[in-house]
Amino acid sequence: YYMNNTMNWNRKGYCDPSHNATLGKTSADKEGNRMWQRREWYNNRAACESNGFVWYEVSHADNLILANNSFVCAHTQFSRANQLGNARSDVVISQSQFQSQGVVKSAVNEGVNANRFMWTIPEIPVARSESTYFPAGMESAYKSCTLRMRYNISSADFQQWPLEAVDANQAPMVDRNNNSRYREDVRTPLHQNPYVYIGPGDSDQKGDMFVKLKVNTNQYGRTFQDRSYAFTIKPLPTADAEADMAADTPPVDLAGMQAALASGGKIYNVNVRGKRGNIVQTYPAVEYDFVPNALALSTSDMVHFQWTGSDYNPRRGCNDATGGPPDANTFSTSANANINPRADRSNVIFTEHMGNNVPKDYMGYDFSNLNLTFEDKTG
């Protein structure tokens, strides 16, 4: 259903002022319209056109040259209901493992981890020459990308899908038309804290047995934890560059990068998740971790670290892994700089084994020898 109806290839409508500058209503008319100001903008052709605006229909393919895996729809890993721990590890979805248009393999083994989707960061698409939406190309548009993550709660107590997406002979999908107008309204399939009869009483003198269900209808078929993040996708470098600490940009060896990619190398985006502290202190997040947290690399592969540190950790008393820069909001003198600072930073170090908690001694010299010079240490 989602594959057949994605806006990537299917035109979707929207209501807008006339795109002809000399005809019809203008952007000022839209912004001054009460429905726009009340965030109840016209979402169908009839309402749009009857109020003097124009109904436009467009798909992304009308304006962009899209790759065949530009849209992915797949089941995520299975995890126990209402559980924030690890999921099954044998069904991680990876966009880079597609078999045909938008269809992905489901056996990318990522070990025991939380639910995840292995996303291949897309190339910036090319706008079609006839595109009126992106006449200046797409690099500017991709400076402002959005990732939206929603934790949706579904229920099997009533039908929650359009008829096109379910098997035959199903009841119509429950929608706003089923909102109750009065107590015990039959249009509503589920009621607040209902009494349900479950059988006969103990005798002729006793009534039927019933139980009261503790049901909050607000918790059925709704969305929790709606989160949005803004980020930028940039094209690969086209020239050598020195490292710039002020701009937080790494050095670029253009010839080396191009040679590595030409020999089959890949660029892996490694992110950091979690925050400082132990599992109780960080809940419902986790202690710091990498995503992905295990990579087997060839000599042609490259790693792009996306490093995120938290500059706000609530003062909850004890917090493991304290340290880092002082909190700018409370810093007054160096005397209180290390009093449970909220900011934190991380380091990448070598270890002998994944099970070790101490750094590997890779220096190659006896650090207890105080007579060694800097030249002795650096070899």
Coordinates of C-alpha atoms in Angstrom, one line a residue:
Y1 CA 0.0 0.0 0.0
Y2 CA 2.7 2.5 1.0
M3 CA 4.9 1.5 -2.0
N4 CA 2.0 2.0 -4.4
N5 CA 1.1 5.4 -2.9
T6 CA 4.4 7.1 -2.2
M7 CA 4.6 10.7 -3.4
N8 CA 7.9 9.8 -5.0
W9 CA 6.0 8.6 -8.0
N10 CA 2.3 9.3 -7.2
R11 CA 1.0 12.8 -7.5
K12 CA -0.4 14.4 -4.3
G13 CA -2.5 17.5 -4.2
Y14 CA -2.1 20.7 -2.2
C15 CA -3.9 24.0 -2.1
D16 CA -2.0 27.2 -3.0
P17 CA -2.4 30.6 -4.4
S18 CA -2.1 30.8 -8.2
H19 CA 1.5 30.3 -9.4
N20 CA 0.7 32.8 -12.1
A21 CA 1.7 36.1 -10.7
T22 CA -0.9 38.0 -12.6
L23 CA -4.0 35.8 -12.0
G24 CA -5.9 34.7 -8.9
K25 CA -5.2 35.0 -5.3
T26 CA -1.8 35.8 -3.9
S27 CA 0.4 34.6 -1.0
A28 CA -0.9 37.5 1.0
D29 CA -4.4 36.3 0.5
K30 CA -3.3 32.8 1.8
E31 CA -1.5 34.2 4.8
G32 CA -4.5 36.4 5.7
N33 CA -7.0 33.6 5.3
R34 CA -8.5 32.5 8.6
M35 CA -8.2 28.8 7.8
W36 CA -4.5 29.2 7.2
Q37 CA -4.1 31.1 10.4
R38 CA -6.0 28.5 12.4
R39 CA -3.9 25.7 10.8
E40 CA -7.0 24.2 9.2
W41 CA -5.9 24.9 5.6
Y42 CA -7.9 23.3 2.8
N43 CA -6.8 19.8 2.2
N44 CA -9.2 18.8 -0.7
R45 CA -9.9 20.1 -4.2
A46 CA -13.5 21.1 -3.5
A47 CA -12.8 23.3 -0.5
C48 CA -9.7 24.7 -2.1
E49 CA -11.3 25.8 -5.3
S50 CA -14.6 27.0 -3.8
N51 CA -12.5 29.5 -1.7
G52 CA -10.7 30.9 -4.8
F53 CA -7.4 29.1 -4.5
V54 CA -5.8 26.6 -6.9
W55 CA -5.5 22.8 -6.4
Y56 CA -2.1 21.6 -7.6
E57 CA -0.9 18.0 -7.9
V58 CA 2.8 17.0 -8.0
S59 CA 5.1 14.0 -7.4
H60 CA 8.8 14.1 -6.6
A61 CA 9.5 12.3 -9.9
D62 CA 8.0 15.3 -11.7
N63 CA 10.9 17.4 -10.6
L64 CA 13.7 15.0 -9.6
I65 CA 15.6 12.1 -11.2
L66 CA 15.2 9.5 -8.5
A67 CA 17.1 6.3 -7.8
N68 CA 15.2 3.0 -7.7
N69 CA 15.8 2.7 -4.0
S70 CA 14.8 6.2 -3.1
F71 CA 11.8 4.9 -1.1
V72 CA 11.9 2.0 1.3
C73 CA 9.0 0.5 3.2
A74 CA 9.7 -2.6 5.4
H75 CA 9.0 -4.2 8.7
T76 CA 11.5 -3.4 11.5
Q77 CA 12.8 -5.9 14.0
F78 CA 10.5 -7.5 16.4
S79 CA 10.7 -6.5 20.1
R80 CA 8.5 -7.2 23.0
A81 CA 5.6 -4.8 23.5
N82 CA 6.3 -1.8 25.8
Q83 CA 10.0 -2.8 26.1
L84 CA 12.8 -0.4 25.4
G85 CA 15.6 -3.0 25.2
N86 CA 17.2 -4.9 22.4
A87 CA 15.3 -6.5 19.5
R88 CA 15.8 -9.6 17.4
S89 CA 19.1 -9.2 15.5
D90 CA 18.4 -11.1 12.3
V91 CA 15.9 -8.7 10.6
V92 CA 17.7 -5.4 10.5
I93 CA 16.6 -3.4 7.5
S94 CA 19.3 -1.9 5.4
Q95 CA 18.6 0.4 2.5
S96 CA 21.8 -0.6 0.8
Q97 CA 20.6 -4.2 0.5
F98 CA 17.7 -3.6 -1.9
Q99 CA 16.7 -6.4 -4.3
S100 CA 14.4 -4.3 -6.6
Q101 CA 12.6 -1.0 -6.5
G102 CA 12.2 -0.2 -2.9
V103 CA 12.3 -3.8 -1.7
V104 CA 15.0 -4.6 0.8
K105 CA 16.5 -7.7 2.2
S106 CA 15.8 -8.4 5.8
A107 CA 18.8 -10.4 7.0
V108 CA 21.5 -7.8 7.7
N109 CA 23.1 -9.1 10.9
E110 CA 23.9 -6.2 13.3
G111 CA 24.2 -8.3 16.4
V112 CA 22.1 -7.7 19.5
N113 CA 21.0 -4.1 19.4
A114 CA 18.1 -1.8 19.7
N115 CA 15.7 -1.4 16.7
R116 CA 17.4 0.3 13.9
F117 CA 17.3 1.1 10.2
M118 CA 20.6 1.1 8.3
W119 CA 20.1 4.2 6.1
T120 CA 22.3 4.8 3.0
I121 CA 22.7 8.6 2.9
P122 CA 21.5 9.6 -0.5
E123 CA 23.3 11.3 -3.3
I124 CA 21.9 14.8 -3.8
P125 CA 19.4 14.1 -6.6
V126 CA 19.5 16.0 -9.9
A127 CA 16.6 18.3 -10.7
R128 CA 14.9 17.7 -14.1
S129 CA 15.7 20.4 -16.6
E130 CA 12.0 21.4 -16.8
S131 CA 11.5 21.6 -13.1
T132 CA 9.9 24.8 -11.8
Y133 CA 10.3 23.9 -8.2
F134 CA 14.1 23.6 -8.1
P135 CA 15.4 25.8 -10.9
A136 CA 18.7 26.4 -9.0
G137 CA 19.4 22.7 -8.4
M138 CA 19.2 20.7 -5.2
E139 CA 22.4 21.5 -3.2
S140 CA 20.7 24.5 -1.6
A141 CA 17.5 22.4 -0.8
Y142 CA 19.6 19.7 0.9
K143 CA 21.1 22.2 3.3
S144 CA 17.9 21.8 5.3
C145 CA 16.8 18.1 5.5
T146 CA 14.4 16.8 8.1
L147 CA 14.3 13.4 9.8
R148 CA 11.0 12.7 11.5
M149 CA 10.6 9.7 13.9
R150 CA 7.3 8.7 15.2
Y151 CA 6.4 6.0 17.7
N152 CA 3.0 4.9 16.6
I153 CA 0.7 2.8 18.8
S154 CA -1.6 0.4 16.9
S155 CA -4.5 -1.7 18.3
A156 CA -6.2 -4.8 17.1
D157 CA -9.4 -3.8 18.9
F158 CA -10.7 -2.1 15.8
Q159 CA -9.9 -1.6 12.1
Q160 CA -7.2 1.0 11.6
W161 CA -6.3 0.8 7.9
P162 CA -7.8 1.9 4.6
L163 CA -9.7 -0.8 2.8
E164 CA -7.1 -0.8 0.1
A165 CA -4.5 -2.0 2.6
V166 CA -6.4 -4.8 4.3
D167 CA -7.8 -8.2 3.3
A168 CA -11.3 -8.5 1.8
N169 CA -14.5 -8.3 4.0
Q170 CA -13.0 -6.1 6.6
A171 CA -15.0 -3.4 8.5
P172 CA -14.3 0.2 7.3
M173 CA -11.4 2.0 8.9
V174 CA -12.2 3.9 12.1
D175 CA -11.7 7.6 11.6
R176 CA -13.1 10.9 12.8
N177 CA -16.6 9.9 11.7
N178 CA -16.6 7.4 14.6
N179 CA -16.1 10.1 17.2
S180 CA -18.8 9.9 19.9
R181 CA -21.4 12.6 20.2
Y182 CA -22.9 11.3 23.4
R183 CA -22.4 8.6 26.1
E184 CA -22.5 5.1 24.7
D185 CA -22.7 6.3 21.1
V186 CA -22.8 3.2 18.8
R187 CA -20.6 4.9 16.2
T188 CA -17.7 4.5 18.6
P189 CA -16.2 1.0 18.7
L190 CA -14.4 1.6 22.0
H191 CA -15.6 3.3 25.2
Q192 CA -13.9 4.8 28.2
N193 CA -13.7 2.3 31.1
P194 CA -16.5 0.1 29.8
Y195 CA -18.3 -2.7 31.7
V196 CA -18.1 -6.0 29.8
Y197 CA -20.4 -8.9 30.7
I198 CA -18.5 -12.2 30.8
G199 CA -21.0 -14.9 31.8
P200 CA -24.0 -15.9 34.0
G201 CA -24.1 -15.2 37.7
D202 CA -23.6 -17.7 40.5
S203 CA -27.3 -18.6 40.6
D204 CA -30.8 -17.5 39.4
Q205 CA -30.8 -14.9 42.0
K206 CA -27.5 -13.4 40.9
G207 CA -27.1 -11.2 37.8
D208 CA -24.7 -11.7 35.0
M209 CA -21.0 -11.4 35.8
F210 CA -19.1 -8.4 34.4
V211 CA -15.7 -6.7 34.7
K212 CA -14.8 -3.1 34.2
L213 CA -12.0 -2.5 31.7
K214 CA -9.5 0.3 32.6
V215 CA -9.5 1.7 29.1
N216 CA -8.3 5.2 28.2
T217 CA -9.5 5.7 24.6
N218 CA -6.9 8.5 24.1
Q219 CA -4.2 5.7 24.2
Y220 CA -5.6 3.7 21.3
G221 CA -4.3 4.2 17.7
R222 CA -2.3 7.3 18.5
T223 CA 1.2 8.6 18.1
F224 CA 3.7 9.0 21.0
Q225 CA 7.2 10.5 20.9
D226 CA 7.0 12.5 17.7
R227 CA 10.5 13.8 17.1
S228 CA 12.0 15.9 14.3
Y229 CA 15.7 16.6 13.5
A230 CA 17.2 19.1 11.0
F231 CA 20.5 18.3 9.3
T232 CA 22.4 19.0 6.1
I233 CA 23.5 16.6 3.3
K234 CA 26.6 17.9 1.5
P235 CA 28.2 16.7 -1.7
L236 CA 31.7 15.1 -1.6
P237 CA 34.6 17.5 -1.5
T238 CA 36.0 18.6 -4.8
A239 CA 39.4 20.0 -3.6
D240 CA 42.1 19.4 -1.0
A241 CA 41.6 21.2 2.3
E242 CA 43.5 21.7 5.5
A243 CA 41.9 20.9 8.8
D244 CA 40.0 23.8 10.3
M245 CA 39.4 23.5 14.0
A246 CA 37.3 26.7 14.1
A247 CA 34.9 25.4 11.4
D248 CA 35.1 21.8 12.8
T249 CA 36.1 20.5 9.3
P250 CA 38.7 17.7 8.7
P251 CA 41.6 17.7 6.3
V252 CA 40.7 16.5 2.8
D253 CA 42.9 14.4 0.6
L254 CA 40.9 14.5 -2.7
A255 CA 43.2 12.2 -4.7
G256 CA 43.3 9.6 -1.9
M257 CA 39.5 9.8 -1.4
Q258 CA 38.8 9.4 -5.1
A259 CA 41.2 6.5 -5.4
A260 CA 39.7 4.7 -2.4
L261 CA 36.1 5.1 -3.8
A262 CA 37.3 3.9 -7.3
S263 CA 38.7 0.7 -5.8
G264 CA 35.4 -0.2 -4.2
G265 CA 35.7 1.7 -0.9
K266 CA 32.7 2.9 1.0
I267 CA 32.2 5.8 3.4
Y268 CA 30.6 4.8 6.7
N269 CA 28.7 7.3 8.7
V270 CA 29.3 6.6 12.4
N271 CA 27.1 8.3 14.9
V272 CA 27.1 8.6 18.7
R273 CA 24.0 7.8 20.7
G274 CA 23.1 8.1 24.4
K275 CA 24.5 10.3 27.1
R276 CA 26.9 10.1 30.0
G277 CA 26.0 8.1 33.1
N278 CA 25.0 4.5 34.0
I279 CA 21.9 2.8 32.7
V280 CA 19.7 4.1 35.5
Q281 CA 21.0 7.7 35.2
T282 CA 20.5 7.8 31.5
Y283 CA 17.2 6.0 31.2
P284 CA 15.2 6.1 28.9
A285 CA 18.3 6.7 26.8
V286 CA 21.4 4.5 27.1
E287 CA 25.1 5.0 28.0
Y288 CA 27.2 6.4 25.3
D289 CA 27.5 4.0 22.3
F290 CA 28.4 4.1 18.6
V291 CA 25.9 3.4 15.8
P292 CA 26.9 1.2 14.1
N293 CA 29.0 -0.1 17.0
A294 CA 31.0 -2.7 15.0
L295 CA 32.6 -2.2 11.6
A296 CA 34.9 -4.4 9.6
L297 CA 36.8 -2.1 7.2
S298 CA 39.0 -2.7 4.2
T299 CA 41.9 -0.5 3.4
S300 CA 39.8 1.5 0.9
D301 CA 36.9 2.2 3.3
M302 CA 36.5 5.5 5.1
V303 CA 34.7 6.5 8.3
H304 CA 32.9 9.8 8.7
F305 CA 32.3 10.5 12.4
Q306 CA 29.1 12.4 13.3
W307 CA 30.0 13.4 16.9
T308 CA 27.3 14.7 19.2
G309 CA 28.0 15.7 22.8
S310 CA 25.4 16.8 25.3
D311 CA 25.9 20.2 26.9
Y312 CA 23.0 19.8 29.2
N313 CA 22.9 17.1 31.8
P314 CA 20.5 17.8 34.7
R315 CA 22.1 18.2 38.1
R316 CA 20.8 15.0 39.7
G317 CA 23.6 14.6 42.2
C318 CA 25.7 11.6 41.4
N319 CA 26.3 11.2 37.7
D320 CA 28.9 8.7 36.5
A321 CA 31.6 9.7 34.0
T322 CA 31.6 13.3 35.3
G323 CA 34.0 15.7 33.8
G324 CA 34.2 17.7 30.6
P325 CA 34.1 21.5 30.1
P326 CA 32.4 23.5 32.9
D327 CA 28.7 24.5 32.5
A328 CA 28.7 28.0 31.0
N329 CA 25.5 28.8 32.8
T330 CA 26.9 28.3 36.2
F331 CA 30.6 28.9 35.8
S332 CA 31.9 31.8 37.9
T333 CA 35.5 30.9 38.8
S334 CA 37.8 28.0 38.2
A335 CA 37.0 26.8 41.8
N336 CA 33.6 25.5 40.8
A337 CA 34.5 24.4 37.2
N338 CA 34.4 20.7 38.0
I339 CA 31.4 20.6 40.3
N340 CA 29.2 18.2 38.4
P341 CA 29.6 20.0 35.0
R342 CA 26.7 19.5 32.6
A343 CA 28.8 19.4 29.5
D344 CA 30.6 16.3 28.4
R345 CA 32.9 15.2 25.6
S346 CA 34.1 11.8 24.3
N347 CA 37.3 10.3 22.9
V348 CA 38.2 7.5 20.5
I349 CA 40.9 5.2 21.9
F350 CA 42.3 1.8 21.0
T351 CA 41.6 -1.3 23.1
E352 CA 43.1 -4.8 22.8
H353 CA 39.6 -6.4 22.8
M354 CA 35.9 -5.3 22.7
G355 CA 35.6 -6.7 26.2
N356 CA 38.3 -4.5 27.7
N357 CA 37.5 -1.3 29.5
V358 CA 41.0 0.1 29.5
P359 CA 42.9 1.7 26.6
K360 CA 45.5 -0.3 24.7
D361 CA 49.1 0.6 25.3
Y362 CA 50.1 1.3 21.7
M363 CA 52.7 3.9 22.5
G364 CA 55.6 1.5 22.2
Y365 CA 57.7 3.0 25.0
D366 CA 58.0 2.8 28.8
F367 CA 56.0 5.8 29.9
S368 CA 57.4 5.3 33.4
N369 CA 60.9 6.2 32.2
L370 CA 61.1 9.9 33.1
N371 CA 64.4 10.3 31.2
L372 CA 62.8 9.8 27.7
T373 CA 62.7 12.9 25.6
F374 CA 59.8 13.8 23.2
E375 CA 62.0 12.7 20.3
D376 CA 62.5 9.3 22.1
K377 CA 58.8 8.9 22.5
T378 CA 57.8 9.9 18.9
G379 CA 60.5 7.7 17.4

